[in-house]
Each structure stands twice: as structure tokens, then as C-alpha cells.
């Protein structure tokens, strides 16, 4: 009886955590608009990818995402976390995949990973140039500081995965129930990134919460947009990683609203509780908010060949009132 009451209380806590007083109808409508892009999209194992995106305390969701078939063999997945507005994240959501399609179609299939890597590098550079051109013709006060992260994946023949990222959005695959990160957080706390910024004439400062910032303004060292910081070392060159995913369970792409509130191991464990990727995504976003994330939270879960092999109905995250209050990450 006690166990049943405990499970019920946990369910209620998660449900209440997902009902935010500042989550407006506009966020719901934005989710529906984006979800239409992925309708009728199915991975060959019979499951559809799951998506969830909920706005944080700013009342407007600056995150964007996209799921799209690039060809009969290639699927595209992307999460874009905007800052100082959604202009750049929306622009990248629309244009980056088009540039990738164009540049991929011009190359042969030989040396697959090498081709994809070169395509990522060229497409990210072209996308930034287009952003700069469009922003110079705009007339709104945030045009020099608006920007976006990006974490994108190309999955070929359900087997060959390539991931490119700039900023602090994250990509993880589950290998035998364990998280394997396929992205790098481009942060001023990374010594190599900080050194690169300083060589370009920028500097690292800290806010009142001791978070490092580029020129005291930006918490990431690579992004799209951010015109005012290009001369201080902010670049759009992605980190790229490749992987054969025959024995992996799933891929998850998420914004930092999730990854800064829940550890990688917790992310994998939460997803392994679900046989439906959409339910897994909803659980990720609601759990991140439960544990104090005030940022926009977005997740895409892509089922791979070993989907649900490590399924468990045991909750991996013990409820903690203290953790909810401080909104900090637990170890794991």
C-alpha cells in the first residue's frame, strides 16, 4: 500500500511540475507547427521519433527543432536553442537542412563519414554567412546579440550516425544502457575554448553566480549569429563525431535546459522507462522542469536498432525536494 501511494505521489509531482504558470498557449501552438514537420516520419524499426518542447520563464519558446527525411536513406534531426530572441534559431531551423541537402547531393557516397563531415563544415559556414547578410538588413535592437546553438544529426541507412554541434546543446546515444556523448559543450569553462577566445582578443568574465561568460555577455563560445562577438572569437565551426549505431538503443538531442538539470545517466535511464519515444520526451522535459530548470526545454528521442532492449519500469530518479528548490545537478 505504501509503495502504491509513493508511486502515485511521484506521478502527481511530475504532472504538477509540467504545468507551469508561464507556459502559454503560444508555446503549444508553436509545438504543433513544428510537429507537423515530422508527421508520418518513421524509423525502419517501426517507431516514430519523439519530440517535446516547452517554454521556460521567458514566456516565449526560443528553442526550435526539426525532423526531416533528407533522402530515402538519410534522416535529419536537429535542436536549436536560441538566445536573445528566436530569430536565429528559426532561421537555422529552416535553412541549415536545405544547405545540407544541397551540399550532400553534390557528392558521392564513397567515404561516407568523410563526405558528411565536409558537408557539415561547408553548410554551417554558409548558414552563418546567410544569417549575417539577413541580420544586417534587419532593424531591431537585438540583431547584434541574437544567436543560437545547434546540435544536428544525420542518420544514414539506420546505421551510420554523424553529429555536429556548436554551443551547449547535447547529443547522446545509449550503448548497452550507458550514455555515450556525441557532442562537446563549447563553454568558456573549457580551457581550450577559453584560450581560443583570448587569442582572438576576447576575454572571460564571471557573473554573480560564478558562470564564465565571453566578454561578460555570452555563456557559449560557438554559435550562429552573435554578430557583435565575432571579432572576439565566437565562431560557427562545429565539432563533428561519427558512430556506427548497430548496437545502440537510441539517440537523444536536447537543449541545455535539460542537460544542465539532469545528468547524462539520468537522461538515459528516464528514456529506458518508456517504450514510446514521445512519452520518453515528455518525461525528460517535465523532469527537467521538476528539478528547477527555468530555461526552455527541448528533446528529440530517435529509436535505434536496440530500442527498448534495456526497458525498465523502475524510476531511476529519486524525488528530492531540496534538489527541486535549488535546481542543481545531482551526481551520476
Short mmCIF file of C-alpha atoms in Angstrom, two decimals:
data_model
loop_
_atom_site.label_atom_id
_atom_site.label_comp_id
_atom_site.label_asym_id
_atom_site.label_seq_id
_atom_site.Cartn_x
_atom_site.Cartn_y
_atom_site.Cartn_z
CA UNK A 1 0.00 0.00 0.00
CA UNK A 2 2.83 2.38 0.88
CA UNK A 3 4.58 1.63 -2.44
CA UNK A 4 1.40 2.38 -4.42
CA UNK A 5 0.94 5.69 -2.59
CA UNK A 6 4.59 6.55 -3.21
CA UNK A 7 4.28 5.85 -6.95
CA UNK A 8 1.09 7.92 -7.10
CA UNK A 9 2.77 10.84 -5.32
CA UNK A 10 5.69 10.73 -7.76
CA UNK A 11 3.29 10.76 -10.69
CA UNK A 12 1.49 13.77 -9.23
CA UNK A 13 4.76 15.61 -8.63
CA UNK A 14 5.84 15.12 -12.23
CA UNK A 15 2.42 16.13 -13.52
CA UNK A 16 2.37 19.30 -11.41
CA UNK A 17 5.91 20.15 -12.40
CA UNK A 18 4.93 20.07 -16.05
CA UNK A 19 2.15 22.63 -15.52
CA UNK A 20 3.99 25.91 -15.44
CA UNK A 21 2.06 29.14 -14.79
CA UNK A 22 4.04 30.85 -17.54
CA UNK A 23 3.58 28.13 -20.18
CA UNK A 24 1.29 29.92 -22.60
CA UNK A 25 -0.90 28.80 -25.45
CA UNK A 26 1.63 30.24 -27.90
CA UNK A 27 4.12 27.52 -26.86
CA UNK A 28 1.54 24.80 -27.55
CA UNK A 29 0.75 26.25 -30.97
CA UNK A 30 4.47 26.51 -31.79
CA UNK A 31 4.92 22.83 -30.86
CA UNK A 32 2.03 21.81 -33.13
CA UNK A 33 3.52 23.80 -36.02
CA UNK A 34 6.89 22.10 -35.60
CA UNK A 35 5.42 18.64 -35.07
CA UNK A 36 3.65 18.83 -38.42
CA UNK A 37 7.13 18.76 -39.99
CA UNK A 38 7.73 15.29 -38.55
CA UNK A 39 4.33 13.75 -39.19
CA UNK A 40 4.39 10.36 -40.95
CA UNK A 41 8.12 10.12 -40.22
CA UNK A 42 9.02 6.59 -39.25
CA UNK A 43 12.30 4.86 -38.47
CA UNK A 44 12.65 1.44 -40.10
CA UNK A 45 12.18 -0.40 -36.79
CA UNK A 46 8.54 0.74 -36.81
CA UNK A 47 8.81 3.50 -34.19
CA UNK A 48 8.47 7.23 -34.74
CA UNK A 49 10.91 9.67 -33.11
CA UNK A 50 9.57 11.51 -30.09
CA UNK A 51 9.64 15.30 -29.61
CA UNK A 52 8.82 17.59 -26.70
CA UNK A 53 9.46 21.34 -26.39
CA UNK A 54 8.22 23.56 -23.57
CA UNK A 55 8.99 27.23 -22.94
CA UNK A 56 10.59 28.42 -19.73
CA UNK A 57 10.23 31.56 -17.68
CA UNK A 58 10.56 33.98 -20.64
CA UNK A 59 7.02 33.15 -21.84
CA UNK A 60 8.28 32.69 -25.43
CA UNK A 61 9.95 29.47 -26.52
CA UNK A 62 13.21 30.36 -28.27
CA UNK A 63 14.07 26.68 -28.90
CA UNK A 64 13.41 25.19 -32.32
CA UNK A 65 13.69 21.64 -33.66
CA UNK A 66 13.33 19.76 -36.92
CA UNK A 67 12.93 16.14 -38.08
CA UNK A 68 13.11 15.56 -41.81
CA UNK A 69 13.89 12.98 -44.47
CA UNK A 70 16.83 14.26 -46.49
CA UNK A 71 16.58 11.29 -48.86
CA UNK A 72 15.36 7.69 -48.91
CA UNK A 73 18.47 6.73 -46.97
CA UNK A 74 19.20 9.78 -44.80
CA UNK A 75 17.24 11.31 -41.92
CA UNK A 76 17.94 14.70 -40.34
CA UNK A 77 17.35 15.65 -36.69
CA UNK A 78 18.15 18.99 -35.10
CA UNK A 79 17.67 21.05 -31.95
CA UNK A 80 18.42 24.80 -31.97
CA UNK A 81 18.49 26.78 -28.71
CA UNK A 82 18.02 30.48 -29.38
CA UNK A 83 19.11 33.32 -27.11
CA UNK A 84 18.07 36.99 -27.06
CA UNK A 85 15.16 36.04 -29.30
CA UNK A 86 14.22 33.29 -31.74
CA UNK A 87 15.25 35.00 -35.00
CA UNK A 88 18.45 32.96 -35.47
CA UNK A 89 17.14 29.63 -34.15
CA UNK A 90 14.18 29.86 -36.52
CA UNK A 91 16.43 30.86 -39.43
CA UNK A 92 18.77 27.92 -38.78
CA UNK A 93 15.83 25.51 -38.43
CA UNK A 94 14.68 26.47 -41.93
CA UNK A 95 17.96 26.94 -43.79
CA UNK A 96 20.59 24.55 -42.41
CA UNK A 97 18.89 21.36 -43.60
CA UNK A 98 18.40 22.87 -47.07
CA UNK A 99 22.09 23.67 -47.29
CA UNK A 100 22.98 20.17 -46.11
CA UNK A 101 20.71 18.63 -48.74
CA UNK A 102 22.27 20.76 -51.48
CA UNK A 103 25.85 20.01 -50.47
CA UNK A 104 25.22 16.29 -49.93
CA UNK A 105 23.62 15.89 -53.35
CA UNK A 106 26.79 17.18 -54.98
CA UNK A 107 28.97 14.42 -53.54
CA UNK A 108 29.38 10.69 -54.00
CA UNK A 109 28.59 8.06 -51.35
CA UNK A 110 32.19 6.87 -51.13
CA UNK A 111 33.91 7.51 -47.80
CA UNK A 112 30.58 8.30 -46.17
CA UNK A 113 31.78 9.84 -42.91
CA UNK A 114 34.37 11.99 -44.69
CA UNK A 115 31.71 13.30 -47.10
CA UNK A 116 29.28 14.08 -44.28
CA UNK A 117 31.96 15.84 -42.24
CA UNK A 118 32.92 18.10 -45.12
CA UNK A 119 29.25 18.76 -45.80
CA UNK A 120 28.68 19.81 -42.19
CA UNK A 121 31.65 22.20 -42.26
CA UNK A 122 30.61 23.85 -45.53
CA UNK A 123 26.92 24.06 -44.62
CA UNK A 124 27.50 25.59 -41.16
CA UNK A 125 29.77 28.24 -42.70
CA UNK A 126 27.26 29.03 -45.45
CA UNK A 127 24.43 29.25 -42.92
CA UNK A 128 26.34 31.77 -40.79
CA UNK A 129 27.08 33.91 -43.84
CA UNK A 130 23.39 33.95 -44.74
CA UNK A 131 22.49 34.91 -41.16
CA UNK A 132 24.94 37.81 -41.22
CA UNK A 133 23.55 39.03 -44.53
CA UNK A 134 19.96 38.92 -43.30
CA UNK A 135 20.69 40.49 -39.90
CA UNK A 136 22.47 43.45 -41.48
CA UNK A 137 19.24 44.24 -43.32
CA UNK A 138 17.10 43.97 -40.19
CA UNK A 139 16.20 46.85 -37.91
CA UNK A 140 15.62 45.53 -34.40
CA UNK A 141 17.79 46.34 -31.39
CA UNK A 142 18.81 42.75 -30.59
CA UNK A 143 20.16 41.99 -34.08
CA UNK A 144 23.82 42.13 -32.93
CA UNK A 145 23.31 39.83 -29.91
CA UNK A 146 20.66 37.35 -31.10
CA UNK A 147 22.04 33.88 -31.70
CA UNK A 148 21.53 30.13 -31.45
CA UNK A 149 23.22 26.86 -30.63
CA UNK A 150 22.79 23.84 -32.89
CA UNK A 151 23.07 20.10 -32.43
CA UNK A 152 22.18 18.16 -35.58
CA UNK A 153 22.42 14.54 -36.67
CA UNK A 154 22.36 12.73 -39.99
CA UNK A 155 21.40 9.05 -39.81
CA UNK A 156 22.18 7.04 -42.95
CA UNK A 157 20.71 3.59 -43.59
CA UNK A 158 19.74 3.36 -39.92
CA UNK A 159 23.39 2.55 -39.21
CA UNK A 160 25.79 5.44 -39.81
CA UNK A 161 25.33 8.41 -37.48
CA UNK A 162 27.08 11.76 -37.78
CA UNK A 163 26.54 14.55 -35.24
CA UNK A 164 27.63 18.18 -35.44
CA UNK A 165 27.22 20.75 -32.68
CA UNK A 166 28.02 24.32 -31.71
CA UNK A 167 27.22 25.68 -28.26
CA UNK A 168 25.91 23.68 -25.33
CA UNK A 169 23.04 21.65 -26.80
CA UNK A 170 23.75 17.94 -26.36
CA UNK A 171 23.70 14.64 -28.26
CA UNK A 172 23.82 11.25 -26.50
CA UNK A 173 23.44 7.67 -27.68
CA UNK A 174 22.66 4.77 -25.38
CA UNK A 175 25.12 1.87 -25.67
CA UNK A 176 24.05 -1.15 -23.62
CA UNK A 177 22.14 1.14 -21.29
CA UNK A 178 25.05 3.56 -20.80
CA UNK A 179 25.30 7.14 -22.11
CA UNK A 180 27.86 7.98 -24.79
CA UNK A 181 28.13 11.70 -25.50
CA UNK A 182 28.49 12.69 -29.17
CA UNK A 183 28.78 16.44 -28.63
CA UNK A 184 31.16 18.83 -26.90
CA UNK A 185 29.98 21.72 -24.75
CA UNK A 186 31.54 24.86 -26.19
CA UNK A 187 31.78 26.85 -22.98
CA UNK A 188 34.25 29.39 -21.56
CA UNK A 189 34.86 26.83 -18.79
CA UNK A 190 36.56 24.63 -21.41
CA UNK A 191 40.28 25.62 -21.25
CA UNK A 192 40.83 25.10 -24.98
CA UNK A 193 37.81 27.24 -25.86
CA UNK A 194 38.80 29.95 -23.37
CA UNK A 195 42.33 30.04 -24.80
CA UNK A 196 40.97 30.35 -28.34
CA UNK A 197 38.70 33.25 -27.30
CA UNK A 198 41.57 35.07 -25.60
CA UNK A 199 43.86 34.62 -28.63
CA UNK A 200 41.19 36.32 -30.74
CA UNK A 201 41.06 39.34 -28.44
CA UNK A 202 38.12 38.32 -26.28
CA UNK A 203 38.12 37.78 -22.54
CA UNK A 204 36.36 35.63 -19.96
CA UNK A 205 34.39 37.22 -17.13
CA UNK A 206 32.08 35.72 -14.48
CA UNK A 207 28.56 36.64 -13.50
CA UNK A 208 27.19 36.83 -9.95
CA UNK A 209 26.61 33.05 -9.97
CA UNK A 210 30.27 32.44 -11.00
CA UNK A 211 29.29 31.34 -14.51
CA UNK A 212 32.01 32.18 -17.09
CA UNK A 213 30.93 34.45 -19.97
CA UNK A 214 32.63 35.58 -23.17
CA UNK A 215 33.25 39.33 -22.78
CA UNK A 216 30.92 39.10 -19.79
CA UNK A 217 27.96 38.52 -22.11
CA UNK A 218 27.68 35.02 -23.65
CA UNK A 219 27.82 31.64 -21.90
CA UNK A 220 28.95 29.72 -25.02
CA UNK A 221 31.98 30.09 -27.27
CA UNK A 222 30.46 28.89 -30.56
CA UNK A 223 27.11 29.83 -32.03
CA UNK A 224 25.18 31.04 -35.04
CA UNK A 225 24.53 34.80 -35.06
CA UNK A 226 26.00 36.93 -32.25
CA UNK A 227 27.44 39.45 -34.70
CA UNK A 228 28.87 41.71 -32.00
CA UNK A 229 31.14 38.92 -30.70
CA UNK A 230 32.52 37.52 -33.95
CA UNK A 231 35.68 39.61 -33.58
CA UNK A 232 36.15 38.19 -30.06
CA UNK A 233 36.41 34.57 -31.19
CA UNK A 234 32.79 33.40 -31.40
CA UNK A 235 32.70 31.01 -34.38
CA UNK A 236 30.24 28.69 -36.10
CA UNK A 237 32.66 25.84 -36.81
CA UNK A 238 31.05 22.66 -35.43
CA UNK A 239 32.53 19.76 -33.53
CA UNK A 240 31.73 16.60 -35.52
CA UNK A 241 31.60 12.99 -34.36
CA UNK A 242 30.70 9.78 -36.19
CA UNK A 243 29.44 6.44 -34.98
CA UNK A 244 28.12 3.11 -36.25
CA UNK A 245 24.94 2.55 -34.22
CA UNK A 246 24.07 -1.10 -34.95
CA UNK A 247 24.14 -1.96 -31.24
CA UNK A 248 22.77 1.29 -29.80
CA UNK A 249 19.27 1.78 -28.36
CA UNK A 250 18.53 5.42 -29.14
CA UNK A 251 19.83 8.88 -29.91
CA UNK A 252 18.71 11.88 -27.88
CA UNK A 253 19.25 15.53 -28.84
CA UNK A 254 18.40 18.13 -26.21
CA UNK A 255 18.83 21.76 -25.25
CA UNK A 256 20.78 22.78 -22.16
CA UNK A 257 17.53 23.35 -20.27
CA UNK A 258 17.57 19.57 -19.92
CA UNK A 259 21.28 18.69 -19.86
CA UNK A 260 22.08 21.29 -17.18
CA UNK A 261 19.33 19.92 -14.91
CA UNK A 262 19.63 16.15 -15.46
CA UNK A 263 22.80 14.11 -15.80
CA UNK A 264 23.56 12.02 -18.88
CA UNK A 265 22.98 8.81 -16.97
CA UNK A 266 19.63 10.06 -15.70
CA UNK A 267 18.62 11.04 -19.24
CA UNK A 268 19.32 7.52 -20.49
CA UNK A 269 17.59 5.91 -17.51
CA UNK A 270 14.47 8.06 -17.92
CA UNK A 271 14.18 7.17 -21.60
CA UNK A 272 14.64 3.47 -20.81
CA UNK A 273 11.45 3.63 -18.73
CA UNK A 274 9.39 4.10 -21.89
CA UNK A 275 8.52 2.02 -24.92
CA UNK A 276 7.11 5.05 -26.73
CA UNK A 277 9.69 7.74 -27.69
CA UNK A 278 7.07 10.51 -27.39
CA UNK A 279 6.39 9.53 -23.76
CA UNK A 280 10.12 9.49 -23.09
CA UNK A 281 10.48 13.04 -24.41
CA UNK A 282 7.61 14.32 -22.30
CA UNK A 283 9.15 12.70 -19.22
CA UNK A 284 12.53 14.34 -19.96
CA UNK A 285 11.12 17.85 -20.31
CA UNK A 286 8.82 17.55 -17.29
CA UNK A 287 11.60 16.08 -15.11
CA UNK A 288 13.97 18.91 -16.08
CA UNK A 289 11.35 21.43 -15.00
CA UNK A 290 10.66 19.44 -11.85
CA UNK A 291 14.32 19.83 -10.93
CA UNK A 292 14.37 23.57 -11.32
CA UNK A 293 15.08 24.31 -14.99
CA UNK A 294 13.62 27.72 -15.86
CA UNK A 295 15.04 27.58 -19.39
CA UNK A 296 13.22 26.36 -22.49
CA UNK A 297 13.45 22.56 -22.60
CA UNK A 298 13.50 20.58 -25.85
CA UNK A 299 14.28 16.94 -26.60
CA UNK A 300 14.20 14.61 -29.60
CA UNK A 301 14.46 10.85 -29.00
CA UNK A 302 15.31 8.71 -32.03
CA UNK A 303 14.80 4.95 -31.54
CA UNK A 304 17.63 2.87 -32.99
CA UNK A 305 18.11 -0.84 -33.64
CA UNK A 306 18.17 -1.90 -29.97
CA UNK A 307 15.25 0.30 -28.89
CA UNK A 308 13.54 -0.90 -25.67
CA UNK A 309 16.10 -3.67 -25.13
CA UNK A 310 17.00 -2.08 -21.79
CA UNK A 311 13.43 -1.16 -20.86
CA UNK A 312 12.71 -0.95 -17.14
CA UNK A 313 9.61 0.24 -15.28
CA UNK A 314 11.62 1.32 -12.24
CA UNK A 315 12.03 5.08 -11.79
CA UNK A 316 15.74 5.99 -11.95
CA UNK A 317 15.39 9.46 -10.42
CA UNK A 318 14.52 9.66 -6.73
CA UNK A 319 12.42 12.69 -5.87
CA UNK A 320 14.31 15.35 -3.86
CA UNK A 321 12.59 18.47 -2.55
CA UNK A 322 15.99 20.09 -1.92
CA UNK A 323 17.14 19.43 -5.49
CA UNK A 324 13.88 20.88 -6.82
CA UNK A 325 14.37 24.04 -4.79
CA UNK A 326 17.95 24.74 -5.80
CA UNK A 327 17.63 23.47 -9.37
CA UNK A 328 21.10 21.95 -9.30
CA UNK A 329 22.51 18.87 -10.97
CA UNK A 330 22.97 15.73 -8.95
CA UNK A 331 25.91 13.44 -9.47
CA UNK A 332 25.63 10.46 -11.76
#
